[in-house]
XYZ file of C-alpha atoms in Angstrom:
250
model
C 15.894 -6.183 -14.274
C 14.472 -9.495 -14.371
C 16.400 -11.207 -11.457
C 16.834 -11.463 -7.470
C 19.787 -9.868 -8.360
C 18.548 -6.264 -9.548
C 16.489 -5.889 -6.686
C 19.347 -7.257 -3.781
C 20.389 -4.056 -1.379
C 17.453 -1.765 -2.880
C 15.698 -0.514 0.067
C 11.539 -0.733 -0.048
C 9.298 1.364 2.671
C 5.782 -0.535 2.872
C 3.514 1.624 5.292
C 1.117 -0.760 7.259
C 3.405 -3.331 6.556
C 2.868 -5.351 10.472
C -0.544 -7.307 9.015
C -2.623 -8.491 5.854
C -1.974 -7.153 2.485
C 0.925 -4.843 3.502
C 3.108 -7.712 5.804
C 2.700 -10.042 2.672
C 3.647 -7.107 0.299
C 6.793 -6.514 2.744
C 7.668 -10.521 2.781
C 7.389 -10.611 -1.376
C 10.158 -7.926 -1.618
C 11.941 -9.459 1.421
C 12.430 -12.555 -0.646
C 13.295 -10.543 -3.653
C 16.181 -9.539 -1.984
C 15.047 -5.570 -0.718
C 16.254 -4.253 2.206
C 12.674 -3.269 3.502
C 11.121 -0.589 6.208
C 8.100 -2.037 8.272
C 5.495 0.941 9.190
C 2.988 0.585 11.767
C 0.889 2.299 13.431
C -0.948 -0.115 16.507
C 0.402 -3.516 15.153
C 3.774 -3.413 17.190
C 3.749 -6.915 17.913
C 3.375 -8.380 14.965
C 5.681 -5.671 12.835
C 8.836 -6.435 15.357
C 7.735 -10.058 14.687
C 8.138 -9.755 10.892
C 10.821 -7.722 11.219
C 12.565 -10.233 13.325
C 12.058 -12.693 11.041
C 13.168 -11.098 8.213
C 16.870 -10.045 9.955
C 17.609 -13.794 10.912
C 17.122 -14.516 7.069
C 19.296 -11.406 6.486
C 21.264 -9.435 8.946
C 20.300 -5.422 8.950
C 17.818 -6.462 6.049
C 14.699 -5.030 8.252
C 13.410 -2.143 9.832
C 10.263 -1.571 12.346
C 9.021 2.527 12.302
C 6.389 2.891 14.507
C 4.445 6.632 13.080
C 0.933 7.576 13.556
C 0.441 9.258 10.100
C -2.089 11.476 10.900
C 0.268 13.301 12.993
C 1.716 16.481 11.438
C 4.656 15.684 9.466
C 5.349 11.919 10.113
C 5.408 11.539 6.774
C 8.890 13.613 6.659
C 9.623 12.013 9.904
C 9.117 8.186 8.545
C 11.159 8.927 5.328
C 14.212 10.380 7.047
C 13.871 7.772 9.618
C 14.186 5.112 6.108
C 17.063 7.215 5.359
C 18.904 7.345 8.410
C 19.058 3.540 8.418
C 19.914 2.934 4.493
C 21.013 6.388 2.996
C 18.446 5.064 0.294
C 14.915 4.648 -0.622
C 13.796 2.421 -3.855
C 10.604 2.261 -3.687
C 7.271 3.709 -1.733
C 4.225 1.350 -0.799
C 1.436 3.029 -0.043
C -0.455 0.270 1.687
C -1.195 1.710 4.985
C -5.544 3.171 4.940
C -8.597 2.840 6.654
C -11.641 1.195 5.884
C -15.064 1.740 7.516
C -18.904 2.319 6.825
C -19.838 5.973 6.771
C -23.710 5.352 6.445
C -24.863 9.196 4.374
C -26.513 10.534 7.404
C -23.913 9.542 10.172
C -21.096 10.988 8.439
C -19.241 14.131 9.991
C -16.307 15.725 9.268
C -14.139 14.141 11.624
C -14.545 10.368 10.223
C -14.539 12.817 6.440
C -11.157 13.645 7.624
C -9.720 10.318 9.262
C -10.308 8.908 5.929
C -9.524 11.091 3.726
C -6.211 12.009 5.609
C -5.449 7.799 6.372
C -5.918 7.049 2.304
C -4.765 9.800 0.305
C -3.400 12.862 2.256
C -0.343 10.382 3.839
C 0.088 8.793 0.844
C 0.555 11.948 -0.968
C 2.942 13.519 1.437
C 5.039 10.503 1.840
C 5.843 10.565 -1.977
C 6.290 14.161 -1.840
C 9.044 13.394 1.282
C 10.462 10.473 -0.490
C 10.012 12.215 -4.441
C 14.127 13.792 -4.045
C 15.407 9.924 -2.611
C 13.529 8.192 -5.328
C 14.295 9.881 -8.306
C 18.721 9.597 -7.054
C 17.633 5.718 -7.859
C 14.851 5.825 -10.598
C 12.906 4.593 -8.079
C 8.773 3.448 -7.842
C 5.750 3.808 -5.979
C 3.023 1.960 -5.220
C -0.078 3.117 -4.500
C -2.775 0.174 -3.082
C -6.162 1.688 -4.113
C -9.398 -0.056 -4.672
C -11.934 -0.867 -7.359
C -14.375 0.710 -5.350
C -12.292 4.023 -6.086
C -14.439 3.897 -9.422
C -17.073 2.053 -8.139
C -18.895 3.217 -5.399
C -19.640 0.688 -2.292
C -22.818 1.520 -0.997
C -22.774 2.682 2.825
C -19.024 3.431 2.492
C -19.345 6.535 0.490
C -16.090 8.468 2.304
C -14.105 5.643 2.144
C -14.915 5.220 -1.842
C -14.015 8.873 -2.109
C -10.608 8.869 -0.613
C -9.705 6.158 -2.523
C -10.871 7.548 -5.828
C -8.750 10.685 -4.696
C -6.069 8.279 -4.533
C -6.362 7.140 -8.144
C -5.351 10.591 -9.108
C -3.132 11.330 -7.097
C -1.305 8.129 -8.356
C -1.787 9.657 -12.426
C -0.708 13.094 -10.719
C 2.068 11.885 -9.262
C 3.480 9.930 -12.201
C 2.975 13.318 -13.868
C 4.706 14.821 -11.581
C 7.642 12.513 -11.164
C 8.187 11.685 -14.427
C 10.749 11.010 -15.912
C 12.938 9.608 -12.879
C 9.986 8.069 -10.139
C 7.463 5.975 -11.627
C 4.083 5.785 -10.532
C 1.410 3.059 -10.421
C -1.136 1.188 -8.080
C -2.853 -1.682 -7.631
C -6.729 -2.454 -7.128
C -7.697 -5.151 -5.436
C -10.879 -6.553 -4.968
C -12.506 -9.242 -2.538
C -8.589 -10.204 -1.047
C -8.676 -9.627 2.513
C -12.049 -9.652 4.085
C -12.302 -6.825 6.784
C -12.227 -7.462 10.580
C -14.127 -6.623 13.742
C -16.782 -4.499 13.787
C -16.649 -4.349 9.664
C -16.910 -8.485 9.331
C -18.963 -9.644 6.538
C -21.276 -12.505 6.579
C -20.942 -15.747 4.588
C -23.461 -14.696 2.688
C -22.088 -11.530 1.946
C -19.221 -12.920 1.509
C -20.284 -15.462 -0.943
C -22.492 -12.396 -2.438
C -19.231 -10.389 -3.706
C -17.718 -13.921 -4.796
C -20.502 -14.667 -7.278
C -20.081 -11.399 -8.856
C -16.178 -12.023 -9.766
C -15.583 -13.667 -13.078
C -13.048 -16.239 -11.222
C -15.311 -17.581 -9.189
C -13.214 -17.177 -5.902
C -11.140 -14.324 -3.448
C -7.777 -13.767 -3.901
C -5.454 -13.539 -1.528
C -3.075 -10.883 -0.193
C -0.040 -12.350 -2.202
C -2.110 -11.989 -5.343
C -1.599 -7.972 -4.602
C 1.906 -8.715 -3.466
C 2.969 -9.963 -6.799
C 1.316 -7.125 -8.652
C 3.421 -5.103 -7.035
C 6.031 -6.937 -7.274
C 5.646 -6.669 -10.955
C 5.605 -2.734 -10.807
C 8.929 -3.023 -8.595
C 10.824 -5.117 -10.992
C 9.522 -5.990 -14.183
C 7.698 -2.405 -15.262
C 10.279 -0.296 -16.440
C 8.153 1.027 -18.779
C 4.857 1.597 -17.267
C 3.832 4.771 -14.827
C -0.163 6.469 -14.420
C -1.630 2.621 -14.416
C -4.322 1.113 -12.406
C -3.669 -2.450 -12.300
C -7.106 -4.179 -10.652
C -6.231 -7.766 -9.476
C -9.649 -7.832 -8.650
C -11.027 -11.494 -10.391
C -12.739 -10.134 -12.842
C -15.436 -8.241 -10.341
C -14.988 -5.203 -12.306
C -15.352 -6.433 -15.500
């Protein structure tokens, strides 16, 4: 399982794959020979982009599925959609989530239930659409969680408890799903800073830095490989956390 090879034809479904973390996730199993669907949401551009580019590498290797995933049941819609195309599905990244400050005394159910729905309702009912495909190929998923899902950011208390939510539903599901899907995630910590209205300072910036053992952020194909990893090379791991995080959580 070790090779280009084992992977070439599988088909891979990364959801906020147009950007970041999840279009370098999508280009790491590109090159590893997947077939691979490109969710987005907004990012239209820049997913037909990637998408592009990955077909003139390899003909019919890439698909662009535009769903808005808090609508009520994209997440059967996107998965038939993957199916439609391929008549397969590998393996489920989970990349696609939101990420903003819900200060204690501002928060209200809507933005409770933006986030919670964005980072670990879709999630969960995109492996439960995609649980009957996977298991016909012993297939993975991926869940990209955070280390703040068991350690608390302060200001972003909602967003903290979606993805802690997450974190079980990933040991849930490999419960689940066992023996025939595996299921892990990855953790990452200070990777991609966030944009817009959520920028950090340098000095926040360098803050968070000082606190991780390796000195430095990683980058997002430091996530990409750990999943990666979980695609190809972890035939025998499911229920695991992996935080590719520096050290900051140590």
């Amino acid at each position: 399982m070790h090779s280009a090879q084992a992977l070439t034809a599988k088909v891979a479904l990364v959801t906020g794959a147009a950007r970041r973390v999840g279009a370098e996730i999508a280009r790491v199993l590109h090159q590893a020979g997947m077939r691979v669907a490109l969710h987005y949401h907004t990012s239209e551009t820049a997913a037909r982009l990637l998408c592009e580019q990955f077909n003139q590498q390899r003909p019919q290797s890439a698909l662009a599925i535009a769903a808005d995933l808090q609508a009520a049941d994209s997440e059967n819609k996107l998965i038939q959609q993957v199916i439609d195309q391929w008549q397969r599905l590998d393996v489920l990244v989970n990349n696609a989530s939101q990420f903003y400050p819900t200060p204690l005394a501002e928060v209200t159910s809507a933005t409770w239930e933006a986030l919670l729905h964005s980072n670990v309702k879709a999630p969960f009912f995109l492996a439960q659409a995609a649980a009957p495909f996977l298991a016909a190929q012993q297939g993975s998923i991926i869940n990209i969680t955070d280390i703040h899902a068991e350690r608390p950011l302060k200001a972003y208390s909602v967003y903290c408890i979606s993805k802690a939510a997450l974190l079980m539903a990933t040991k849930a599901l490999a419960k689940e799903l066992a023996p025939n899907v595996r299921v892990n995630a990855v953790a990452p910590g200070a990777v991609c800073w966030p944009e817009g209205d959520n920028a950090l300072s340098s000095t926040e910036q360098q803050k968070i830095i000082d606190r991780t053992l390796l000195a430095r952020a990683g980058s997002p194909s430091d996530i990409a490989k750990a999943v990666l990893f979980f695609v190809r090379d972890a035939d025998y791991v499911t229920g695991q956390i992996l935080s590719v995080d520096g050290g900051r959580s140590v």
